[in-house]
XYZ file of C-alpha atoms in Angstrom:
672
model
C -30.268 17.983 -52.250
C -26.937 18.095 -50.457
C -26.322 19.609 -47.081
C -22.684 19.864 -46.789
C -19.936 21.592 -44.522
C -16.597 22.838 -45.484
C -14.322 21.756 -42.436
C -10.455 21.909 -41.848
C -7.648 23.276 -39.742
C -7.312 27.106 -39.649
C -5.875 28.567 -42.842
C -6.340 25.546 -45.136
C -8.457 27.305 -47.381
C -12.016 26.780 -46.429
C -13.664 30.111 -47.211
C -11.383 30.437 -50.235
C -12.746 27.288 -51.696
C -16.347 28.313 -50.770
C -15.990 31.663 -52.491
C -14.968 29.619 -55.707
C -17.987 27.197 -55.483
C -20.329 30.233 -55.212
C -18.724 31.758 -58.094
C -18.733 28.789 -60.521
C -22.171 27.728 -59.467
C -23.296 31.246 -60.606
C -24.492 32.272 -56.861
C -21.987 35.156 -56.867
C -20.733 37.262 -59.761
C -17.304 37.832 -58.364
C -14.692 35.919 -56.373
C -14.377 37.542 -52.763
C -10.821 37.077 -51.336
C -10.399 36.430 -47.696
C -6.940 38.560 -47.718
C -8.890 41.475 -49.155
C -11.581 41.240 -46.474
C -14.188 40.775 -49.273
C -15.252 37.267 -48.822
C -18.905 36.915 -49.112
C -19.055 34.233 -46.337
C -16.957 36.137 -44.027
C -19.458 38.938 -43.541
C -18.866 40.039 -39.990
C -16.606 43.225 -39.609
C -14.233 41.141 -37.370
C -13.964 38.420 -39.792
C -12.908 41.003 -42.555
C -10.386 42.599 -40.281
C -9.001 39.471 -38.818
C -9.008 37.462 -41.990
C -10.413 34.515 -40.125
C -13.925 32.761 -40.046
C -15.557 33.267 -36.667
C -19.274 32.314 -37.275
C -20.357 29.499 -39.452
C -22.102 30.947 -42.377
C -24.891 29.197 -44.490
C -25.669 29.520 -48.208
C -27.519 27.713 -50.874
C -26.565 27.292 -54.507
C -27.344 24.894 -57.526
C -25.229 22.724 -59.523
C -26.546 20.205 -62.216
C -30.074 20.362 -60.971
C -28.952 19.671 -57.400
C -29.550 21.958 -54.549
C -26.554 22.436 -52.423
C -26.764 23.811 -48.868
C -23.185 24.780 -47.793
C -22.045 25.892 -44.153
C -18.732 27.276 -44.055
C -17.184 26.603 -40.721
C -14.352 28.289 -38.548
C -11.104 26.530 -38.299
C -9.839 28.081 -35.181
C -10.133 25.878 -32.072
C -11.674 28.835 -30.016
C -14.735 28.598 -32.225
C -15.265 24.759 -32.147
C -18.809 25.111 -31.158
C -19.680 26.498 -34.534
C -18.211 23.346 -36.256
C -20.008 21.134 -33.721
C -23.410 22.470 -34.345
C -22.929 22.612 -38.024
C -21.835 18.830 -38.292
C -24.761 17.800 -36.112
C -27.232 18.794 -38.865
C -25.137 18.188 -42.014
C -25.420 14.974 -44.162
C -21.844 15.346 -45.660
C -18.740 17.277 -45.433
C -15.661 18.358 -47.412
C -12.444 17.893 -45.340
C -9.760 20.217 -46.738
C -6.193 19.395 -46.074
C -3.073 21.709 -46.591
C -0.848 20.166 -49.187
C 2.079 21.364 -47.209
C 1.122 20.621 -43.676
C -1.113 17.567 -44.023
C -3.216 16.569 -41.150
C -3.050 19.363 -38.464
C -4.365 19.517 -35.033
C -7.677 20.959 -35.776
C -8.146 18.664 -38.677
C -8.138 15.772 -36.255
C -10.547 17.548 -33.871
C -13.176 18.156 -36.587
C -12.723 14.618 -38.057
C -13.558 13.246 -34.609
C -16.666 15.413 -34.412
C -17.716 14.232 -37.923
C -17.102 10.585 -36.763
C -19.267 11.128 -33.698
C -22.180 12.153 -35.895
C -21.357 9.705 -38.725
C -20.983 12.276 -41.355
C -19.664 10.971 -44.660
C -16.710 12.833 -46.152
C -14.636 13.600 -49.223
C -11.207 14.913 -49.163
C -9.589 17.707 -50.857
C -5.829 18.520 -50.876
C -5.650 22.257 -51.384
C -2.524 24.586 -51.812
C -0.749 22.309 -54.309
C 0.896 25.368 -55.731
C 2.682 26.126 -52.386
C 6.404 25.484 -51.776
C 6.658 22.098 -49.966
C 3.394 20.786 -51.453
C 3.220 16.975 -51.235
C 0.095 15.180 -52.387
C 1.320 11.647 -51.456
C 2.534 12.720 -48.106
C -0.949 13.915 -47.378
C -2.499 10.614 -48.436
C -0.075 8.738 -45.956
C -0.739 11.212 -43.123
C -4.586 10.802 -43.467
C -4.310 6.894 -43.318
C -2.043 6.974 -40.378
C -3.547 9.905 -38.354
C -7.221 9.783 -39.259
C -7.275 6.003 -39.588
C -9.360 5.751 -42.768
C -8.180 4.223 -46.236
C -7.710 6.959 -48.791
C -8.976 6.466 -52.486
C -7.129 9.168 -54.630
C -9.604 9.886 -57.580
C -7.176 12.568 -59.001
C -3.527 12.880 -59.365
C -1.810 16.272 -59.512
C 0.104 17.346 -62.540
C 3.265 18.917 -61.149
C 3.533 20.369 -57.830
C 4.375 23.729 -56.065
C 5.000 26.368 -58.782
C 4.790 23.859 -61.523
C 1.302 22.582 -60.633
C -0.772 22.857 -63.764
C -3.837 20.443 -63.477
C -4.951 17.064 -62.297
C -5.470 13.607 -63.966
C -8.941 12.143 -63.442
C -8.197 8.485 -62.524
C -12.003 7.641 -63.039
C -12.271 8.833 -66.674
C -8.645 8.767 -67.361
C -8.342 12.295 -68.774
C -6.284 15.343 -67.760
C -8.013 18.485 -66.607
C -6.655 21.942 -67.004
C -8.037 25.347 -66.128
C -8.013 28.528 -68.277
C -9.471 31.912 -68.260
C -8.879 34.889 -65.915
C -10.930 33.070 -63.169
C -10.338 29.553 -63.955
C -13.789 29.050 -65.323
C -12.758 27.243 -68.447
C -12.171 23.720 -67.704
C -10.685 21.614 -70.567
C -10.345 17.825 -70.542
C -7.712 16.111 -72.851
C -6.094 12.705 -73.119
C -3.302 11.758 -70.792
C -0.047 12.867 -71.947
C 2.322 9.912 -72.719
C 4.905 10.648 -70.234
C 2.280 10.572 -67.382
C 0.247 7.526 -68.751
C 2.335 4.809 -66.824
C 1.861 6.698 -63.538
C -1.748 7.181 -64.142
C -2.293 3.550 -64.872
C -0.607 2.470 -61.893
C -2.643 4.746 -59.642
C -5.971 3.668 -61.472
C -4.951 0.138 -60.419
C -4.421 1.137 -56.874
C -7.837 3.028 -56.973
C -9.479 -0.301 -58.085
C -7.669 -2.364 -55.485
C -8.680 -0.229 -52.495
C -12.236 -0.113 -53.840
C -12.420 -3.737 -54.169
C -11.461 -4.238 -50.426
C -14.931 -2.660 -49.754
C -16.952 -3.734 -52.929
C -17.476 -7.505 -53.773
C -18.882 -6.160 -57.280
C -15.681 -4.505 -58.112
C -13.718 -7.569 -56.962
C -15.703 -9.939 -59.150
C -15.508 -7.841 -62.205
C -11.910 -7.236 -61.880
C -10.968 -10.910 -61.240
C -13.383 -12.181 -63.944
C -11.181 -10.046 -66.402
C -14.036 -7.587 -67.064
C -13.526 -3.781 -67.370
C -14.236 -1.712 -64.418
C -15.836 1.283 -66.016
C -16.365 4.817 -64.741
C -19.958 4.246 -63.852
C -19.215 1.232 -61.593
C -16.433 3.032 -59.868
C -18.592 6.034 -59.012
C -21.458 3.932 -57.863
C -19.403 1.732 -55.550
C -17.369 4.773 -54.348
C -20.540 6.459 -53.476
C -21.549 3.383 -51.331
C -18.020 3.379 -49.614
C -18.430 7.026 -48.643
C -21.822 6.677 -47.286
C -20.623 3.779 -45.059
C -17.388 5.940 -44.145
C -15.234 3.046 -45.555
C -13.149 5.280 -47.786
C -12.175 8.682 -48.188
C -11.958 9.886 -51.773
C -9.123 12.440 -52.334
C -9.030 15.353 -54.910
C -6.292 17.917 -55.428
C -6.369 21.414 -56.347
C -5.092 25.090 -55.730
C -8.300 27.158 -54.851
C -6.503 30.472 -54.644
C -5.319 30.038 -58.246
C -8.838 28.825 -59.336
C -7.735 25.228 -59.930
C -9.657 22.187 -58.786
C -12.738 23.546 -57.557
C -15.398 22.454 -60.381
C -14.501 18.631 -60.041
C -14.854 19.087 -56.253
C -18.331 20.300 -56.681
C -19.068 17.414 -58.968
C -17.738 15.060 -56.233
C -20.021 16.607 -53.728
C -23.116 15.693 -55.933
C -21.690 12.253 -57.162
C -20.491 10.896 -53.657
C -22.098 12.810 -50.663
C -25.710 11.709 -49.691
C -29.050 13.254 -50.090
C -31.032 13.829 -46.870
C -33.093 10.715 -47.475
C -29.901 8.591 -48.005
C -28.339 8.876 -44.630
C -29.169 6.854 -41.541
C -32.416 8.385 -40.156
C -31.860 10.624 -37.239
C -32.995 9.082 -33.764
C -35.358 10.944 -31.606
C -36.784 10.240 -27.978
C -40.461 9.772 -28.009
C -41.425 11.406 -24.503
C -44.701 9.284 -24.097
C -43.355 5.902 -25.226
C -40.003 6.634 -23.567
C -38.176 4.960 -26.444
C -35.900 5.939 -29.248
C -37.464 6.128 -32.770
C -36.027 6.827 -36.169
C -37.274 9.901 -37.807
C -37.651 9.215 -41.523
C -36.923 12.224 -43.891
C -40.442 12.673 -45.156
C -41.977 16.074 -46.129
C -45.451 14.525 -45.637
C -44.769 13.384 -41.916
C -45.278 15.386 -38.789
C -43.042 18.434 -38.611
C -39.969 17.978 -36.568
C -36.809 20.190 -36.613
C -33.644 20.953 -34.712
C -32.724 24.601 -33.897
C -28.888 24.454 -34.362
C -27.880 27.910 -34.213
C -29.062 31.299 -32.888
C -27.996 34.635 -34.329
C -29.203 37.938 -33.226
C -30.215 40.605 -35.730
C -30.891 44.193 -34.749
C -33.971 44.573 -37.039
C -35.265 41.099 -37.196
C -34.508 39.831 -33.778
C -33.486 36.170 -33.254
C -32.720 34.241 -36.362
C -33.111 30.512 -35.519
C -31.238 28.281 -37.890
C -33.265 25.110 -38.238
C -32.724 21.780 -40.105
C -35.995 19.990 -40.613
C -35.961 16.200 -40.302
C -39.486 15.473 -40.987
C -42.804 17.147 -42.460
C -42.691 20.959 -43.306
C -43.142 24.461 -41.963
C -44.854 27.519 -43.816
C -44.729 31.122 -42.726
C -47.183 31.913 -40.033
C -47.471 28.266 -38.831
C -47.893 27.569 -35.038
C -44.667 25.877 -33.773
C -44.411 23.757 -30.645
C -41.131 23.791 -28.779
C -41.090 20.220 -27.421
C -38.535 20.435 -24.810
C -39.788 23.703 -23.187
C -43.470 22.761 -23.881
C -44.352 26.254 -25.216
C -46.187 27.230 -28.332
C -44.635 29.957 -30.674
C -45.190 31.211 -34.230
C -42.868 30.950 -37.149
C -43.783 34.553 -38.472
C -41.299 34.319 -41.290
C -39.131 31.561 -42.803
C -35.943 32.595 -44.863
C -33.262 31.092 -47.014
C -29.915 32.540 -45.973
C -26.945 33.634 -48.317
C -24.413 34.640 -45.773
C -25.838 37.663 -44.100
C -28.508 38.294 -46.848
C -31.819 36.460 -47.178
C -34.793 35.634 -49.327
C -38.107 34.549 -48.261
C -39.148 30.837 -48.428
C -42.780 29.534 -48.890
C -42.107 26.312 -46.865
C -39.339 24.666 -45.184
C -39.421 20.868 -45.839
C -37.842 17.781 -44.602
C -34.129 17.603 -45.269
C -33.793 21.377 -45.908
C -31.966 24.118 -43.774
C -33.623 27.581 -43.303
C -34.102 30.315 -40.925
C -37.218 30.930 -38.880
C -38.012 34.437 -37.375
C -40.379 34.903 -34.527
C -39.184 32.117 -31.987
C -38.521 34.009 -28.788
C -37.878 31.109 -26.563
C -35.780 28.810 -28.757
C -32.309 27.940 -27.824
C -29.321 25.975 -29.518
C -30.371 22.289 -29.279
C -34.135 22.827 -28.992
C -36.558 20.479 -30.907
C -39.527 22.206 -32.534
C -42.533 20.310 -33.936
C -46.130 19.565 -33.091
C -47.924 18.721 -29.744
C -49.231 15.505 -31.327
C -45.713 13.929 -31.827
C -43.579 14.735 -28.622
C -40.289 13.648 -29.995
C -36.972 15.162 -28.928
C -33.793 15.028 -31.082
C -30.444 14.292 -29.536
C -28.976 17.579 -28.160
C -25.337 18.744 -29.094
C -22.602 18.529 -26.463
C -20.282 21.567 -26.219
C -17.117 21.919 -24.292
C -16.670 23.678 -21.077
C -15.415 27.402 -21.095
C -11.851 27.455 -19.702
C -10.862 30.996 -19.579
C -12.659 34.040 -17.894
C -12.022 37.862 -17.853
C -14.042 40.466 -15.806
C -15.890 43.196 -17.695
C -17.135 46.396 -16.372
C -19.304 49.220 -17.831
C -17.850 52.683 -18.097
C -20.628 53.933 -15.587
C -23.560 52.413 -13.925
C -26.074 53.609 -16.425
C -24.659 51.455 -19.030
C -24.744 48.254 -16.677
C -28.229 47.184 -17.785
C -27.269 47.602 -21.520
C -23.994 45.550 -20.850
C -26.060 42.822 -19.151
C -28.421 42.841 -22.290
C -25.720 42.514 -24.792
C -24.067 39.726 -22.821
C -27.409 37.805 -22.577
C -27.767 38.144 -26.379
C -24.116 36.926 -27.013
C -24.729 33.928 -24.506
C -27.705 33.023 -26.326
C -25.915 33.027 -29.655
C -22.856 31.073 -28.502
C -23.281 27.948 -26.208
C -19.459 28.038 -25.144
C -19.705 31.687 -23.785
C -21.155 32.097 -20.316
C -21.676 35.236 -18.061
C -22.337 35.380 -14.264
C -21.852 37.894 -11.514
C -19.123 37.250 -8.853
C -20.794 37.014 -5.444
C -17.484 38.233 -3.699
C -16.513 41.283 -6.058
C -19.915 42.056 -7.812
C -17.908 42.098 -11.026
C -19.562 40.594 -14.220
C -17.303 37.533 -15.201
C -17.420 36.351 -18.794
C -16.107 32.914 -19.772
C -15.190 31.296 -23.134
C -12.876 28.918 -24.946
C -9.796 30.942 -25.528
C -8.119 34.440 -25.564
C -9.184 34.985 -29.130
C -12.593 33.899 -28.394
C -13.047 36.457 -25.538
C -11.317 39.166 -27.479
C -13.833 38.786 -30.343
C -16.748 38.955 -27.972
C -15.328 41.946 -26.223
C -14.761 43.713 -29.442
C -18.252 42.940 -30.689
C -19.576 44.429 -27.354
C -17.706 47.612 -28.002
C -18.423 47.836 -31.860
C -22.008 46.371 -32.374
C -23.457 47.508 -29.120
C -21.669 50.703 -28.667
C -20.559 49.945 -25.127
C -16.936 50.805 -24.045
C -16.382 48.156 -21.570
C -13.410 47.897 -19.324
C -11.791 44.275 -19.542
C -9.664 42.684 -16.911
C -6.717 40.215 -17.259
C -7.623 36.782 -18.305
C -8.219 34.250 -15.476
C -8.375 30.592 -15.641
C -11.718 28.801 -14.915
C -10.963 26.089 -12.320
C -13.200 23.345 -11.143
C -13.713 21.649 -7.753
C -14.194 17.871 -6.904
C -14.104 15.372 -4.129
C -11.631 12.647 -3.093
C -13.576 10.424 -0.853
C -16.973 9.040 -0.200
C -19.056 10.637 2.616
C -22.630 10.074 3.943
C -24.227 13.164 5.623
C -27.571 13.950 7.167
C -28.780 17.449 7.078
C -31.751 18.659 9.196
C -33.433 21.951 8.299
C -35.974 24.159 10.009
C -36.851 27.822 9.458
C -39.959 29.881 10.477
C -40.999 32.172 7.412
C -43.927 34.362 7.648
C -45.144 32.598 10.695
C -45.091 29.042 9.151
C -42.581 26.472 10.035
C -40.695 25.169 7.180
C -38.885 21.763 8.089
C -36.928 18.977 6.120
C -34.221 16.408 6.600
C -32.264 14.683 3.887
C -29.530 11.883 3.808
C -26.900 12.251 1.080
C -24.151 10.109 -0.014
C -21.378 12.191 -1.874
C -18.554 10.408 -3.893
C -16.055 11.353 -6.493
C -16.463 9.946 -10.046
C -13.735 9.370 -12.699
C -12.410 12.206 -14.749
C -14.761 13.217 -17.608
C -17.798 11.308 -15.883
C -19.715 14.581 -15.340
C -21.924 15.164 -12.267
C -24.584 12.520 -11.431
C -27.616 12.680 -9.159
C -29.509 9.536 -8.128
C -32.724 9.224 -6.096
C -32.478 6.015 -4.213
C -35.596 6.667 -1.959
C -38.935 4.975 -3.170
C -41.572 6.466 -0.938
C -44.798 7.063 -2.496
C -46.280 9.019 0.359
C -43.709 11.794 -0.528
C -45.128 14.009 -3.200
C -43.145 14.219 -6.458
C -42.731 17.943 -6.112
C -40.472 17.221 -3.036
C -38.245 14.996 -4.965
C -38.043 17.531 -7.831
C -37.252 20.283 -5.188
C -34.331 18.133 -3.747
C -32.955 17.570 -7.322
C -33.094 21.265 -7.932
C -31.071 22.116 -4.940
C -28.434 19.618 -5.643
C -28.132 20.553 -9.383
C -27.907 24.335 -8.290
C -25.238 23.559 -5.783
C -23.216 21.708 -8.423
C -22.800 25.123 -10.220
C -21.956 27.015 -6.901
C -18.888 25.097 -5.895
C -17.672 23.629 -2.519
C -14.679 25.846 -0.963
C -13.586 28.426 -3.599
C -16.866 28.779 -5.557
C -15.710 27.192 -8.653
C -18.306 24.633 -10.451
C -18.123 21.003 -9.272
C -17.378 18.248 -11.790
C -17.318 14.553 -11.603
C -19.281 14.345 -8.297
C -21.908 11.733 -7.789
C -24.647 12.516 -5.190
C -27.335 9.856 -4.129
C -30.210 10.650 -1.942
C -30.457 7.828 0.540
C -33.204 8.925 3.077
C -35.528 11.821 4.052
C -37.927 12.762 6.734
C -41.158 14.395 5.475
C -44.108 15.855 7.424
C -47.348 17.041 5.609
C -47.605 19.859 8.077
C -43.979 21.323 7.756
C -42.408 19.801 4.721
C -42.401 22.240 2.011
C -40.464 22.279 -1.419
C -38.706 25.455 -0.453
C -37.328 23.837 2.873
C -36.289 20.567 1.001
C -34.427 22.486 -1.913
C -32.521 24.584 0.632
C -31.922 21.605 2.874
C -30.524 19.558 -0.077
C -28.257 22.410 -1.119
C -26.843 22.857 2.274
C -26.468 19.085 2.860
C -24.435 18.983 -0.313
C -22.267 21.716 0.732
C -21.502 20.106 4.190
C -20.934 16.679 2.705
C -18.438 17.863 0.105
C -16.590 19.954 2.693
C -15.904 16.677 4.560
C -15.117 14.620 1.280
C -11.561 16.059 1.031
C -12.477 18.563 -1.734
C -9.699 19.629 -4.116
C -8.964 21.867 -7.121
C -8.914 20.837 -10.880
C -7.206 22.998 -13.460
C -7.704 22.879 -17.327
C -4.852 21.252 -19.152
C -4.654 22.310 -22.808
C -3.401 20.132 -25.812
C -0.764 22.219 -27.488
C 0.232 21.568 -31.192
C 3.366 23.294 -32.207
C 5.212 23.549 -35.557
C 8.806 24.616 -35.510
C 11.714 24.673 -37.920
C 14.335 21.965 -37.085
C 16.986 24.189 -35.689
C 14.741 25.576 -32.971
C 12.724 22.473 -31.768
C 15.044 21.902 -28.774
C 14.471 25.420 -27.466
C 10.650 25.156 -28.195
C 10.432 22.053 -26.252
C 12.293 23.554 -23.398
C 9.849 26.463 -23.356
C 6.921 24.110 -22.947
C 8.785 22.122 -20.070
C 9.462 25.494 -18.355
C 5.836 26.207 -18.210
C 4.900 22.852 -16.471
C 4.090 21.249 -19.850
C 4.749 17.737 -20.845
C 5.853 16.711 -24.399
C 3.909 13.845 -25.629
C 5.323 13.280 -29.141
C 7.515 14.801 -31.925
C 7.113 14.062 -35.503
C 9.770 15.198 -38.105
C 8.638 16.496 -41.458
C 10.414 17.734 -44.472
C 10.572 21.504 -43.509
C 9.711 21.392 -39.761
C 9.031 19.480 -36.718
C 5.546 18.876 -35.318
C 5.415 18.777 -31.516
C 2.321 17.661 -29.319
C 2.260 18.371 -25.692
C 0.011 19.025 -22.612
C 0.315 22.226 -20.468
C -1.718 23.921 -17.745
C -3.698 26.767 -19.143
C -2.676 29.067 -16.165
C 1.075 29.009 -17.509
C 0.182 29.499 -21.116
C -0.694 33.163 -21.084
C 1.604 35.114 -23.285
C 3.137 31.922 -24.803
C 3.011 33.355 -28.206
C 5.272 36.157 -27.463
C 7.797 33.791 -25.894
C 7.590 31.299 -28.808
C 8.173 33.981 -31.476
C 11.259 35.351 -29.547
C 12.682 31.933 -29.187
C 12.277 30.807 -32.858
C 12.803 34.207 -34.597
C 9.016 34.358 -35.315
C 9.077 31.075 -37.372
C 7.359 28.751 -35.015
C 3.596 28.580 -34.398
C 1.190 26.828 -32.287
C -2.574 26.013 -31.727
C -4.070 25.173 -28.391
C -7.318 23.626 -27.396
C -8.716 22.401 -24.023
C -7.986 18.697 -23.237
C -9.124 17.735 -19.746
C -9.094 18.888 -16.090
C -6.317 17.467 -13.898
C -5.847 17.855 -10.135
C -3.777 21.065 -9.370
C -0.695 20.370 -7.806
C 1.357 22.756 -5.570
C 4.165 23.162 -8.015
C 1.617 24.498 -10.601
C-alpha cells in the first residue's frame, strides 16, 4: 500500500498528472482535462468553473498489485490548510516542478510542510514540452532553494517542442510514448548520439548515491558493477531518510512520463509500516508513545478532514494508524471523551464512493455517522486513551461582512456558515458586538470569494457581502501586575473573588500562554479551571479595539478564596476583567498582517513592479534573474494589497503575476 499526495505550486500540473495516473491504472476510462472542466478530481462546480483545485480530493487505484491511495492537493496559497491536513496523514509525496519556472513560492511552502511531517518525496519535472523548459535549471533550483541533493533517474530527450521521451538512467534505455493517449510505452537501446551524455549522468547518479550509501561506494570502488536492483534498493533507503530527491521528467498534458512516475511511487515511496511510527500522547501515563502500524492492535485513527454532504451528512476522512474499524462499530472520540457509532465506512473516489467492510491500519477511508468529530480529533477505544498530534493551521488574515437578504434567512445563513467552518479550519465566523454584523474570516480574497459563492450556489442564500477588511491583532508592550477584586449579588447570593495577574508581552510568534503559579490545595480544582477559562476567553475578545490578542503571557500569582462566597462564575468573571484592566495598563498596541509577496515580471517591467511594491509600503527582500523573467520576493502590509493585481497588470501590460501568503504579524506604524 502507498498513501501519497501530489503537491506543487499552482498550475504546475498536479490534477492533470493525477488524471493520467487514474487513466493508466485503469481507474478511469477517459482522461479528464482541467481546462475543459472535466477533471474527475476537480468535482466541485467552482473547481470546474475556475480551473483550479480548491479541496483536496482522495481516490484509490491499483498498480502492479499495489494499492495506491492518492490525495490531489490545491496549489493556491489561500487553500494551504488542505495541503497541511493531507501531508499530516500521508506516507509519501510526489512534488511536481514546472520545467519553465522551477521552484516557485508555493513549492517552497509545501516543501516546508512536508519537512515538518518528515514525508519522503520524489520529484517530477512537468511541462518539458513548454517554451523555456530547462530540466537542468530545475535540478539546480531544487538544490539551492530546497536544500536537498537531487538524483536525476531520467534525462529528457529534447526539450520544448522537440521533447520526445526520456532516458532511464537506471536501466540505461530510452522510453518513448505512442498511441492517442500515450498508453503505449516502448523501451529501446540508447541512441548512439545520446550515449555519452547518458553514461556521464549515470556516473553522476552513482556518485550522488554513493554519498549516502556505503554499499554503492564499496561496489563502485571495488570495480564491481552497480546494477539496477542495487540502485533502486539504495535509492529507496535514501528517499525514506529524506537524504535524496529522485527526479523524473515528463509532459503530463501530452501524456508523456506518467507511467514511470507511477513505477517510482511503488519503487521508492514507503508503505505505511515502513515509515517512522506516529507518536501519540498516552493520557493516563502522560508520556509520548510510538503507534505501530498493526491491524491487530487497538483501533486508533485521526480525523483529518470533514466534508459536508447534503444526503449523508458529515463525511469524516480518517487515516487509521492502528487496529481496524468495521461498519456499525462503536467509536470513542478520545479528545472529547464521547462515544459515537461508525454507521458506514466508505472508500472515496473523488466525490463518488463504494462501501468498505473494514478500515485497517495504514488505510484511508471515510466514516459516516460521527456527529461530534472535528478536524484533528483522534478516534479509537476507551481502553487505550492515546491522542495523536493535532495539525496546526495558519491564522485567518482577511475578513468580510456577510448579511442575509432578509431576517427569515438569518438562521439558514448561520447554519451554512457553521457547516463551512466545520469543514475548513482556516475559516472562522463571528458576530460583531458593535454592529451586529456577521463577520467571516479566511486566508485571502480568493478563499472568501469561493466560500461566499458556495453559500449562494450550494445553500441557495443570496447573501450581501461587504468590502474585505484586514484582521488585525492586539498585544502588549510592557509587564504589569494587577489585582482585581470582584463582588456581585446574584439571586440573593453573594459571589466574590479576587485574583492577582502578571501580564507580559512575548516574542512574535510565541502565541498566548497562561501559567498558574499558585499552589493552594485548599482551593478546589474547578476554581483554577474557571480562572483559565476566563483568561482564554479574554484572549479572543481583545484589549482596546476588540481584535484577538497574540503573544501575551498571563501568570496567576495569587488569589483570595472563600468557601462561602467563592464560586466558579465569580472567578471566571474576575479573571476576565482583571486581564482586561492589566492589558490596558500594559501599553497595548495593534499588529497588522504582513504578507510574503512573490512576483514574476518580464525584465523590462521589473523596475516599475518594484516601485509599485514600495508605493504600497512594501519592502523588497530579493531579486533573482531568470532566462525569461525576474523573480522578486517582498514583504508588504495586507491592508495596502487590495486591488494590487489590477495595478500590477496595468503596469506590466498584463505580463507580470504574483502570489501572496501570510508571513507574520508586525506592529502597525502611523505611516501604514
